[in-house]
Tab-separated table of C-alpha atoms in Angstrom:
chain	number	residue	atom	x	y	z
F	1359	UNK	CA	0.105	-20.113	-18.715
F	1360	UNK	CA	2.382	-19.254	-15.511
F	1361	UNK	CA	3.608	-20.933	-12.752
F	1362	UNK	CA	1.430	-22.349	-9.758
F	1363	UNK	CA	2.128	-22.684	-6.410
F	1364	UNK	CA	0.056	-25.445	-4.331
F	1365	UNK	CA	-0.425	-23.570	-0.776
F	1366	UNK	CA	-0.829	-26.371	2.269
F	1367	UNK	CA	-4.756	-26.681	1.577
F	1368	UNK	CA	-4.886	-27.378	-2.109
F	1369	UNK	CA	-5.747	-23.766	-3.511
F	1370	UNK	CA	-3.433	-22.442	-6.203
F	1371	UNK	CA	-1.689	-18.862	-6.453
F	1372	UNK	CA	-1.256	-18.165	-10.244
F	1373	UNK	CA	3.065	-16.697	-10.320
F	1374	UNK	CA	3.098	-15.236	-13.523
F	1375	UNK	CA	-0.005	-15.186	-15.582
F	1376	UNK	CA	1.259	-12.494	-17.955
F	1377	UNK	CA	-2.175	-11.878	-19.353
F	1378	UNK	CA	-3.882	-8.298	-20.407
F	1379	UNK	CA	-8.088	-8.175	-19.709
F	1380	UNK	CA	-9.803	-6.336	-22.032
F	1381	UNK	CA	-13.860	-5.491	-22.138
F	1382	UNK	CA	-16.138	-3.698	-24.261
F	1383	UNK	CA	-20.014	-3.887	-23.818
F	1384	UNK	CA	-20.863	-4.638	-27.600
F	1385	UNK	CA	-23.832	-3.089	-27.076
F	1386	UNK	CA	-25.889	-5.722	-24.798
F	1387	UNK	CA	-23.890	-8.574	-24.968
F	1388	UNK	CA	-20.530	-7.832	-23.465
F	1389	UNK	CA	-17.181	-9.107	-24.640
F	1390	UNK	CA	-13.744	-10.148	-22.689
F	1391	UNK	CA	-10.957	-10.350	-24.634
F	1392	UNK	CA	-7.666	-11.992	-23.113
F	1393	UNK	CA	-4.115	-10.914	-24.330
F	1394	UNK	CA	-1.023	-12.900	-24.059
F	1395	UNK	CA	1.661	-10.251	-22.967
F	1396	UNK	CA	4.369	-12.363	-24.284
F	1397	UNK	CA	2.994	-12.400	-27.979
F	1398	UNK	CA	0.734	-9.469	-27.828
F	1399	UNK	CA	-1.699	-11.535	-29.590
F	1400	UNK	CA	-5.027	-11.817	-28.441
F	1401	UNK	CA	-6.343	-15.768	-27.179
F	1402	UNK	CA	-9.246	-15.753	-26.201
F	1403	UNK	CA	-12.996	-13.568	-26.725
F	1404	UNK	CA	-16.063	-14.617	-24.151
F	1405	UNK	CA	-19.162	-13.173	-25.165
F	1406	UNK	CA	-21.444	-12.288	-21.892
F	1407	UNK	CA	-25.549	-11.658	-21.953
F	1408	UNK	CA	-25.055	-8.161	-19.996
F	1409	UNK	CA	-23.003	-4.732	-21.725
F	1410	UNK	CA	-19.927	-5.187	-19.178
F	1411	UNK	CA	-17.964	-1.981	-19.342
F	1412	UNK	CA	-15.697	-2.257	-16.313
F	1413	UNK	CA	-13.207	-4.889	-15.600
F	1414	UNK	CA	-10.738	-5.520	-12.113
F	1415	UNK	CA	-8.570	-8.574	-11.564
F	1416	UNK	CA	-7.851	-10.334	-8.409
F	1417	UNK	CA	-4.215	-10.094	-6.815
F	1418	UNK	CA	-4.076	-13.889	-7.055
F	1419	UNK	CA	-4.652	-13.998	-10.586
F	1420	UNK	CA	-7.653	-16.681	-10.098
F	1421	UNK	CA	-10.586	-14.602	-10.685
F	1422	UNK	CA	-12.012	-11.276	-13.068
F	1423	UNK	CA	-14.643	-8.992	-11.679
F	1424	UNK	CA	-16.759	-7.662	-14.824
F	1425	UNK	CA	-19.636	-5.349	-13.993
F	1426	UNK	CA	-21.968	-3.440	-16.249
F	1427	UNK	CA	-25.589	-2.907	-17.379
F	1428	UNK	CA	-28.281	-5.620	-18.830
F	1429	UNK	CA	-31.118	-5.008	-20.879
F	1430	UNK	CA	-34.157	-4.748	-20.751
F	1431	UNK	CA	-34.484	-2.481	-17.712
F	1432	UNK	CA	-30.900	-1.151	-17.351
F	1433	UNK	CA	-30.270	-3.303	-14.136
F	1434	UNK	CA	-26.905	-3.227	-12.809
F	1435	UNK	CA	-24.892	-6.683	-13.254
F	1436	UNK	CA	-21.649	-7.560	-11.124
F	1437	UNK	CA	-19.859	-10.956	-12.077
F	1438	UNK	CA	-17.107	-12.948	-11.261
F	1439	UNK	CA	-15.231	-15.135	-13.811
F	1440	UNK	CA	-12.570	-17.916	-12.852
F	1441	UNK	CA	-9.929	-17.634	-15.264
F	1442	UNK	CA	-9.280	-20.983	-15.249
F	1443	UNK	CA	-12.141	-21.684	-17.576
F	1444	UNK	CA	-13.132	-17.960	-17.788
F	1445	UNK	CA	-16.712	-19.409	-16.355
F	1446	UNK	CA	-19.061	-17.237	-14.307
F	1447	UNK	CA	-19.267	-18.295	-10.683
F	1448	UNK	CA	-21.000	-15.443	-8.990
F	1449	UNK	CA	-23.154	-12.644	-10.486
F	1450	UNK	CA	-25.681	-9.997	-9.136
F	1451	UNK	CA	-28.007	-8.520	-10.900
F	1452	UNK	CA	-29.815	-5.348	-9.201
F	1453	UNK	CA	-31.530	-2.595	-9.914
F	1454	UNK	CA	-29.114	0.414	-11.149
F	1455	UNK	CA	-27.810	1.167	-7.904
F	1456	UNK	CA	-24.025	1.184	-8.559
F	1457	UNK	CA	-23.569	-2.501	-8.936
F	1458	UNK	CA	-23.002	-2.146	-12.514
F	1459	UNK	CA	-19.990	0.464	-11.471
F	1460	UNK	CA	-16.036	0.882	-11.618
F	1461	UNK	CA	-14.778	-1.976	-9.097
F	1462	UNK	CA	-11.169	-1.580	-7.175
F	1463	UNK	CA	-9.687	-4.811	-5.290
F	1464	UNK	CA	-8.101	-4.846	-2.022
F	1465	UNK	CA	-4.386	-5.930	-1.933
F	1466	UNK	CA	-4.928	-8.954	-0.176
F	1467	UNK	CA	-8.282	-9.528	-2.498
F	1468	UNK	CA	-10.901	-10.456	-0.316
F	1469	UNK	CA	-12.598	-7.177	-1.047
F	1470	UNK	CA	-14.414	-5.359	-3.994
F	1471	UNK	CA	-15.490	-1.905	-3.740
F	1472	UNK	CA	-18.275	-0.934	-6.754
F	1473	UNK	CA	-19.149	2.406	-7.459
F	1474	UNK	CA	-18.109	3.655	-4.454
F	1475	UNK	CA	-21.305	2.274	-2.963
F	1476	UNK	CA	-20.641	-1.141	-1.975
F	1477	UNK	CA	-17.935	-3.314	-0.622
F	1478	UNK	CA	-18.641	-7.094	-1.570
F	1479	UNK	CA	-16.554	-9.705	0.072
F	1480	UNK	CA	-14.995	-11.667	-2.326
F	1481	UNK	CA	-15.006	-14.655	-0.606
F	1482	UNK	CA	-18.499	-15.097	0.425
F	1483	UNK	CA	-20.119	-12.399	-1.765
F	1484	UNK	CA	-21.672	-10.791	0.882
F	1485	UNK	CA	-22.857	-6.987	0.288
F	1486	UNK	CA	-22.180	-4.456	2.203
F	1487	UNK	CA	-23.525	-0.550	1.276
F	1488	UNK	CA	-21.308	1.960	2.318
F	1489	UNK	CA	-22.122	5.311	0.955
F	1490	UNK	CA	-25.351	6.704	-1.525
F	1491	UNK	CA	-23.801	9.900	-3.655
F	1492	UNK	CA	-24.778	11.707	-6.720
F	1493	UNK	CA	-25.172	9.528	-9.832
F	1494	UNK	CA	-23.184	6.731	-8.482
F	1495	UNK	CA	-21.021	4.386	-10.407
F	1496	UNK	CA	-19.312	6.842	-11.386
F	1497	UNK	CA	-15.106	6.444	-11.335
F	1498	UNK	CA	-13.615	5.859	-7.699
F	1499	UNK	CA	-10.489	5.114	-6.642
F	1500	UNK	CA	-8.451	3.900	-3.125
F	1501	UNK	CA	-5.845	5.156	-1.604
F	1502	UNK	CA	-2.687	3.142	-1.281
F	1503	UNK	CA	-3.231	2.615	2.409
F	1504	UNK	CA	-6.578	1.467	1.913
F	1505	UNK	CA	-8.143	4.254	4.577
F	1506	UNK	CA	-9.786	6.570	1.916
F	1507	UNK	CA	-12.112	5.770	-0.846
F	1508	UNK	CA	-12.315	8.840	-3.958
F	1509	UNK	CA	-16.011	8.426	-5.860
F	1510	UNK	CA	-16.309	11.050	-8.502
F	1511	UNK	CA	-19.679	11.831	-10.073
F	1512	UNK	CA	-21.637	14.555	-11.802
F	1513	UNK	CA	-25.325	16.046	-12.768
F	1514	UNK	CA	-27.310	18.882	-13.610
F	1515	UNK	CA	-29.352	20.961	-11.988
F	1516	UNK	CA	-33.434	20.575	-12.310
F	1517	UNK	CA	-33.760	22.190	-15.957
F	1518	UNK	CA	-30.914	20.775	-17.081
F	1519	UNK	CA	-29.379	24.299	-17.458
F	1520	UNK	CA	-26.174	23.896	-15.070
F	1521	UNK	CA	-23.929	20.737	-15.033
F	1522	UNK	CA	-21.534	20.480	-12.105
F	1523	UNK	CA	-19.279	17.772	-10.635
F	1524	UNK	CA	-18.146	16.116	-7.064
F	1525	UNK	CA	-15.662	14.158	-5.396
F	1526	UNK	CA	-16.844	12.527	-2.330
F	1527	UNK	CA	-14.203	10.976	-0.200
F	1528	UNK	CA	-14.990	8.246	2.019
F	1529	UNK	CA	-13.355	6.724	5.267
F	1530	UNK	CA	-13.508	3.147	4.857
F	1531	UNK	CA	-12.494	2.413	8.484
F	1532	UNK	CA	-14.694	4.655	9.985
F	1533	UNK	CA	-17.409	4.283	7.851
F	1534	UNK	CA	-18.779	8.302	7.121
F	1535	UNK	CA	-18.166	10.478	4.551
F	1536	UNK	CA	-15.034	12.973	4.908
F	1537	UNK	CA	-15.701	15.959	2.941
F	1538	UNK	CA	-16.793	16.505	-0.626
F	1539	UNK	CA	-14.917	18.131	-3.301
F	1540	UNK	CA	-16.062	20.550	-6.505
F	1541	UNK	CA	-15.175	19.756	-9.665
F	1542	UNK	CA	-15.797	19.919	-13.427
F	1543	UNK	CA	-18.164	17.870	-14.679
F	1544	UNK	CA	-18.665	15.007	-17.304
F	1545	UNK	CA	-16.604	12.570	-15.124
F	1546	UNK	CA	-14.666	9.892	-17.189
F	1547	UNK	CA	-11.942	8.228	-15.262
F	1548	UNK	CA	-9.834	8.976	-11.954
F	1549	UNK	CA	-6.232	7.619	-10.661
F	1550	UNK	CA	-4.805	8.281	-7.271
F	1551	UNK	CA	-0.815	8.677	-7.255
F	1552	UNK	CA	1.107	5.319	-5.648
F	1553	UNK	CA	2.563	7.447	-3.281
F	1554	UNK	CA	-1.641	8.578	-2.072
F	1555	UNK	CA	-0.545	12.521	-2.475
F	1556	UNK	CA	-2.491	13.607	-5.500
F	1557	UNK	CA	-5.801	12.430	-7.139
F	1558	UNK	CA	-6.414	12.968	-11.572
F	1559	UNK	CA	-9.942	13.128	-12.349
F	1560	UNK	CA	-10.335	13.381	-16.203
F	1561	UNK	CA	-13.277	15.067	-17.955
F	1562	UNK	CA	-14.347	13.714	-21.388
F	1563	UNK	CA	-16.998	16.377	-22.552
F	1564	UNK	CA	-15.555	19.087	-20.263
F	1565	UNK	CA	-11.783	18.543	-21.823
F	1566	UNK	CA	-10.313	18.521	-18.714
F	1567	UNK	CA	-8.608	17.201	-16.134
F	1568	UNK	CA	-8.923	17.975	-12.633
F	1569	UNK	CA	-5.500	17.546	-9.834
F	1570	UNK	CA	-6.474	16.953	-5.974
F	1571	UNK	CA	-4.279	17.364	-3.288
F	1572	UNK	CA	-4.955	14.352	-1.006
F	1573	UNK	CA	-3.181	15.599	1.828
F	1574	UNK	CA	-5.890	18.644	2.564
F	1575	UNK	CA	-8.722	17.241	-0.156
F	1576	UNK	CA	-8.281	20.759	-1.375
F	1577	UNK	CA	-8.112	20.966	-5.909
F	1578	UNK	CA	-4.567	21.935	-7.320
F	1579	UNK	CA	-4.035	24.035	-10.847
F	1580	UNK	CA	-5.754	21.460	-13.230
F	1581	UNK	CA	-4.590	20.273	-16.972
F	1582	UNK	CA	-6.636	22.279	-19.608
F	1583	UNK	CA	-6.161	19.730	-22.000
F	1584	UNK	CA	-8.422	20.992	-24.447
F	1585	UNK	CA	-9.456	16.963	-25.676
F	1586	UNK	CA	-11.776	14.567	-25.136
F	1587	UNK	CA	-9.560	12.665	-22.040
F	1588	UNK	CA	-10.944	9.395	-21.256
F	1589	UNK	CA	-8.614	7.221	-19.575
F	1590	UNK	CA	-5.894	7.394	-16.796
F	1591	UNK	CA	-3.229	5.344	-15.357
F	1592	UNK	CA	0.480	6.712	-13.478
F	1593	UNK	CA	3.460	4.651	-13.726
F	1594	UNK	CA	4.662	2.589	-10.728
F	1595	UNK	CA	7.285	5.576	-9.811
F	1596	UNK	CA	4.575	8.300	-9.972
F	1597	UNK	CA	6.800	10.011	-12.410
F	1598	UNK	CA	3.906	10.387	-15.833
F	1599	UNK	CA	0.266	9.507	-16.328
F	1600	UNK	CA	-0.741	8.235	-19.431
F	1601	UNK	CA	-4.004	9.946	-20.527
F	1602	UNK	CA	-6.011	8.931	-23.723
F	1603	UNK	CA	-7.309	11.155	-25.699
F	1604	UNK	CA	-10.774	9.599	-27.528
F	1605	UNK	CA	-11.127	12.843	-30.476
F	1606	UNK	CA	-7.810	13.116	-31.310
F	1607	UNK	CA	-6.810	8.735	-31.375
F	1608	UNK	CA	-3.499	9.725	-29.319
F	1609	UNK	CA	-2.504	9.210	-25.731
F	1610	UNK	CA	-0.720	12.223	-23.568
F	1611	UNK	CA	2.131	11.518	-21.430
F	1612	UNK	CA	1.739	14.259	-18.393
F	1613	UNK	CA	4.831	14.827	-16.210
F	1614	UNK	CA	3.263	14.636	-12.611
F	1615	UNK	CA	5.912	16.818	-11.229
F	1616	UNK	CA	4.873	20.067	-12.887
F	1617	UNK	CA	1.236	18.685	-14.301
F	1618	UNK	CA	1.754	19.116	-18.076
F	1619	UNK	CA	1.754	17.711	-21.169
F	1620	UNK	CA	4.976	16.598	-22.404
F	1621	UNK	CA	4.530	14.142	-25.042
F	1622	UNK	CA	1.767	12.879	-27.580
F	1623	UNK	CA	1.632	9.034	-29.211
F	1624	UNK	CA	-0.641	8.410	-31.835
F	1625	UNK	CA	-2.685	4.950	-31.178
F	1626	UNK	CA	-5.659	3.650	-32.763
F	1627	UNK	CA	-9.441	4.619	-33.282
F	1628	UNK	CA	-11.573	6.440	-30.204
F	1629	UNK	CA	-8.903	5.688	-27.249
F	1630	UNK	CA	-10.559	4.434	-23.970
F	1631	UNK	CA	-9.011	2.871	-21.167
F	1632	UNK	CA	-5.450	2.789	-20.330
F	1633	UNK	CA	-3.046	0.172	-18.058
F	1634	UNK	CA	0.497	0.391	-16.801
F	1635	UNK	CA	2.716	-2.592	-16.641
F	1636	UNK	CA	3.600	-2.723	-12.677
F	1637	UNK	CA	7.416	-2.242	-14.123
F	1638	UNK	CA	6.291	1.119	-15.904
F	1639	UNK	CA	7.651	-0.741	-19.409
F	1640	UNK	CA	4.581	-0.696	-21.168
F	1641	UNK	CA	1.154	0.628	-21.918
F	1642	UNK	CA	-2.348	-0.549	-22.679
F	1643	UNK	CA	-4.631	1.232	-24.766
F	1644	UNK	CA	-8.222	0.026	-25.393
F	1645	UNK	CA	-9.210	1.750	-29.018
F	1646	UNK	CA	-12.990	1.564	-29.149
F	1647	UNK	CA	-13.365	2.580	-32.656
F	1648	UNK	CA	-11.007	-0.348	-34.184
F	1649	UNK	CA	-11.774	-2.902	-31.608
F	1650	UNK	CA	-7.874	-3.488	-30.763
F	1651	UNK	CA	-5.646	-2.408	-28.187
F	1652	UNK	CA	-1.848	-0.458	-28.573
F	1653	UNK	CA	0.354	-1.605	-26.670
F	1654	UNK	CA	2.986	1.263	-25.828
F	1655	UNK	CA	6.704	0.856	-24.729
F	1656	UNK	CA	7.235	3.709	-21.829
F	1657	UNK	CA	11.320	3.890	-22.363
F	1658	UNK	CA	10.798	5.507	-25.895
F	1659	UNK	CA	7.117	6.398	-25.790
F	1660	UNK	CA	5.693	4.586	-28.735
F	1661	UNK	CA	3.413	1.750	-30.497
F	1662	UNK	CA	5.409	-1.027	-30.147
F	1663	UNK	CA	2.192	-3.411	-30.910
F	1664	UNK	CA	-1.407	-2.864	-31.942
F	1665	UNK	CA	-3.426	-6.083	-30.894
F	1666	UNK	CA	-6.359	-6.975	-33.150
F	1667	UNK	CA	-9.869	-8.679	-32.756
F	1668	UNK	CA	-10.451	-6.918	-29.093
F	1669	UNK	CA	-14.386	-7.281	-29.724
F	1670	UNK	CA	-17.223	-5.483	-28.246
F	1671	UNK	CA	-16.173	-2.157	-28.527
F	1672	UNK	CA	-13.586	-2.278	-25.834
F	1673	UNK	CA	-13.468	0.434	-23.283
F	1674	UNK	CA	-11.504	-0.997	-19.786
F	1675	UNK	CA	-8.286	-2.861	-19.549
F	1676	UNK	CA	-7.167	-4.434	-16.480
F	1677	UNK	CA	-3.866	-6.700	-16.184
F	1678	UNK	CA	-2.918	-9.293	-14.613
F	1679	UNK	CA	-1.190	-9.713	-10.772
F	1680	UNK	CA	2.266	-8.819	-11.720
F	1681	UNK	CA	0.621	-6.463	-14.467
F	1682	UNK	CA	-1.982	-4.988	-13.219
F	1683	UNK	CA	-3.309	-0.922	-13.728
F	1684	UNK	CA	-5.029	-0.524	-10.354
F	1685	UNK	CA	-5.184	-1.793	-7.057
F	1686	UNK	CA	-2.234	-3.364	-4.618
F	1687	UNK	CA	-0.627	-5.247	-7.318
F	1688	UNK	CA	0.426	-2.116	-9.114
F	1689	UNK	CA	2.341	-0.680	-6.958
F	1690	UNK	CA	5.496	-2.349	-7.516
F	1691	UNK	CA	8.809	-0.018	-5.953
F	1692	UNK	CA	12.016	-0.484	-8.067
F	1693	UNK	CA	13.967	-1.294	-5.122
F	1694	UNK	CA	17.179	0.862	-5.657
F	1695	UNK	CA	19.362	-1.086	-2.595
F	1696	UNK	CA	19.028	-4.047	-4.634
F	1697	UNK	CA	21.481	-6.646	-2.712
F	1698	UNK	CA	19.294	-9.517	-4.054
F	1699	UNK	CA	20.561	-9.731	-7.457
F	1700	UNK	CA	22.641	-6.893	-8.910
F	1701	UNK	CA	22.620	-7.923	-11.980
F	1702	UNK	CA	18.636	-7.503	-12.378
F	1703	UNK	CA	16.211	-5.070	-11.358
F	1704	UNK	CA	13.855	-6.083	-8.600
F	1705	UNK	CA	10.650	-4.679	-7.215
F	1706	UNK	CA	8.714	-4.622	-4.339
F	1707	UNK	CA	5.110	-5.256	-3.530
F	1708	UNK	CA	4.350	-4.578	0.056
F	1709	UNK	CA	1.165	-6.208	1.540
F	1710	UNK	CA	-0.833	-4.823	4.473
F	1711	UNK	CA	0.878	-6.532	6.825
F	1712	UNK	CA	4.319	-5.882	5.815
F	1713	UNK	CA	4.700	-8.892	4.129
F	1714	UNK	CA	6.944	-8.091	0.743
F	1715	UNK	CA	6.630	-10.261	-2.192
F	1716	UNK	CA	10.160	-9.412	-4.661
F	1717	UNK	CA	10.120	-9.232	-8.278
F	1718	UNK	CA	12.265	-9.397	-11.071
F	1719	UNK	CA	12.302	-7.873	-14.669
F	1720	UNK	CA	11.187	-10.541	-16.210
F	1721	UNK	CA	7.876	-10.755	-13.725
F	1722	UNK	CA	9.115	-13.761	-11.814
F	1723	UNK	CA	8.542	-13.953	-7.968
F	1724	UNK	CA	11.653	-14.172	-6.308
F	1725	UNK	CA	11.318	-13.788	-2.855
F	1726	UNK	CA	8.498	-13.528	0.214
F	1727	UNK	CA	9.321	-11.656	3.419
F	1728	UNK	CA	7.559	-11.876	5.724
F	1729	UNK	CA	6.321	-9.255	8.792
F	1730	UNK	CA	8.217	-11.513	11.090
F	1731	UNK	CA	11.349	-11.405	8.648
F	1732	UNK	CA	11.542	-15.604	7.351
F	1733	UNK	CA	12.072	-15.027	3.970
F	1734	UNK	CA	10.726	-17.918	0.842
F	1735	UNK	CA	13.248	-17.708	-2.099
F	1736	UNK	CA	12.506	-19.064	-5.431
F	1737	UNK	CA	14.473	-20.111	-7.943
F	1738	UNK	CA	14.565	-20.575	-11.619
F	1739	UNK	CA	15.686	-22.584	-14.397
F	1740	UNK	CA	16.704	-22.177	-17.824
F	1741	UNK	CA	14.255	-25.443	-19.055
F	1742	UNK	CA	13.853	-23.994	-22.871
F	1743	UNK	CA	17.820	-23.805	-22.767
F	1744	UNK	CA	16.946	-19.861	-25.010
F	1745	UNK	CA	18.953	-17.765	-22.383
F	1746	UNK	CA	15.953	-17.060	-20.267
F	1747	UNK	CA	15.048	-18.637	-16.942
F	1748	UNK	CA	11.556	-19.760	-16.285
F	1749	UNK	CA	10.852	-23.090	-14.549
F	1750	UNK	CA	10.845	-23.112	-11.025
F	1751	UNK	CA	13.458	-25.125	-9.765
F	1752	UNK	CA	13.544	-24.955	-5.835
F	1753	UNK	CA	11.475	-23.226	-2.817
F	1754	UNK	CA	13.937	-22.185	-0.124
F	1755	UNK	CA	12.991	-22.360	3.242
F	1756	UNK	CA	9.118	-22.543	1.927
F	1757	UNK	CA	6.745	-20.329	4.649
F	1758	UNK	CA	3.154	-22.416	4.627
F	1759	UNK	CA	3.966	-23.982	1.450
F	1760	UNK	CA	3.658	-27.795	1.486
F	1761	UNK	CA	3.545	-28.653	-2.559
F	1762	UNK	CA	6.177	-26.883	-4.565
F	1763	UNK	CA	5.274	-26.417	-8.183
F	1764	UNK	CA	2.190	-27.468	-11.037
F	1765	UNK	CA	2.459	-26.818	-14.584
């Protein structure tokens, strides 16, 4: 599904995908599971030969990045899958050195950063280590600007007596570590605001969840939670983080502005992962003890959908370019000097360079500016003739684009 632009040397751009990645490692044979956001039903399951447990998706919306462990030996396996076909067409297997770790895209996804320890370009899959740090693949996360890189990780001391914790942040451009950071231990997941000013760093065992001022790398009164916190993901406006809760099958809805608990939703079994439409509407909740995923509408704060046959024990859930819980692509800006189209919400993704690729509610890419100011502008049809555009009818002024549209 989606819309497909043909760029001037043949390679496509998937629009609107609208798809929800979910993975569980089944115990060694991993399982992806994709969703169709429109009917919240789940289409297709694609058994792997390795326990993936960590899942990223490329801006683009051609390719999935699935890392985890195999068996025998506990080697560390990174893969890429064309979602095309949902075929592997790159995969490292190494010794457990990280490669089996959380992955974060770049926005303009040429780049993968694993564990914190390596930065793999995407394009040739060339390796590159960048930093060696506690346990490693442990959760990480990037700043907005793309300058820092956050690797959390724990251990215990030599008889096993004293368990601590550490954030290590990382410059990427100059290549050295910054400063490192002490926190609780029994690491789960960790989030960095949109905005870069504060880092979450939840604690599963240690029912807790740590709050990092990025501005001086200096901790901030935590969230005493009290629960088994697994996953975290902050809406697009930096407003609440959705936190699941795996012992009490709920998911917490913290107010970032004052760090505390304002609302509970009951979901399904063992809670895991969680993902953030880019528009803040919804909410995706892997439950590892029911093998499904809730899907949760942000405006009242409730199960809206519970999708079933998500196999393997699913822990991570990643979505799609236009919906997706981490990287570039989620950072979508309600743009509230909307001249575009008054009549319809539009956000903004900004690129790198400047560039700014526009939004509507419905997911559709409306516009491209440019740093140099030519704008693209799309434009839709109503082809199904139900009230709703979604053909693309016309590229205006088209910047690089030589082919218009493939179905």
């Amino acid at each position: 599904g989606g819309m497909i632009l043909t760029e001037g040397d043949g390679t496509s751009i998937v629009i609107n995908p609208s798809r929800v990645y979910a993975v569980g490692p089944g115990g060694w044979g991993g399982v992806l599971t994709v969703i169709n956001t429109e009917t919240n039903k789940a289409e297709e399951s694609i058994g792997y030969d390795f326990a993936a447990k960590e899942v990223a998706v490329r801006p683009d919306g051609k390719y999935v990045y699935l890392s985890g462990l195999a068996y025998p030996g506990y080697y560390g396996v990174f893969t890429s899958v064309e979602t095309s076909t949902y075929q592997r067409i790159y995969s490292r297997v190494n010794s457990y050195v990280g490669v089996g770790g959380e992955v974060e895209i770049s926005q303009d996804g040429n780049f993968g950063y694993i564990a914190g320890i390596w930065k793999v370009d995407l394009n040739s899959y060339s390796w590159e280590q960048l930093l060696v740090a506690g346990g490693g693949g442990e959760p990480i996360a990037i700043s907005p600007d793309e300058r820092y890189l956050y690797m959390a990780w724990w251990a215990y001391d030599f008889w096993g007596m004293y368990w601590y914790g550490n954030v290590d942040v990382f410059d990427i451009i100059e290549r050295r570590k910054i400063t490192r950071i002490g926190i609780a231990p029994f690491v789960s997941d960790m989030t960095i605001t949109p905005d870069g000013r504060k880092v979450y760093v939840t604690h599963g065992r240690w029912r807790h969840i740590n709050v990092i001022d990025a501005a001086t790398n200096t901790l901030l009164p935590g969230i005493p939670v009290g629960e088994d916190v697994r996953g975290i993901d902050i809406t697009p406006d930096g407003t609440y983080a959705y936190v699941s809760s795996f012992d009490t099958d709920s998911v917490l809805v913290i107010d970032t502005r004052i760090d505390q608990v304002i609302d509970r939703i009951p979901v399904g079994d063992s809670p895991h992962g969680v993902a953030i439409s880019p528009d803040g509407k919804r909410v995706y909740v892997t439950n590892s003890g029911s093998d499904s995923v809730s899907v949760i509408d942000t405006g009242i704060n409730e199960v809206i959908a519970t999708i079933e046959g998500v196999y393997g024990t699913p822990t991570r859930v990643a979505v799609a370019p236009i919906a997706s819980s981490k990287g570039d692509s989620s950072r979508l800006i309600k743009d509230d000097n909307n001249t575009q189209d008054p009549s319809d919400d539009i956000y903004i993704r900004t690129m790198k360079d400047g560039t700014k690729i526009n939004f509507n509610s419905d997911g559709l890419q409306t516009s491209i500016i440019d740093k140099n100011n030519n704008v693209t502008t799309y434009e839709y049809t109503d082809a199904n003739n139900d009230g709703k555009v979604e053909e693309l009818n016309k590229i205006i002024n088209p910047v690089n684009l030589k082919k218009e549209l493939f179905f």
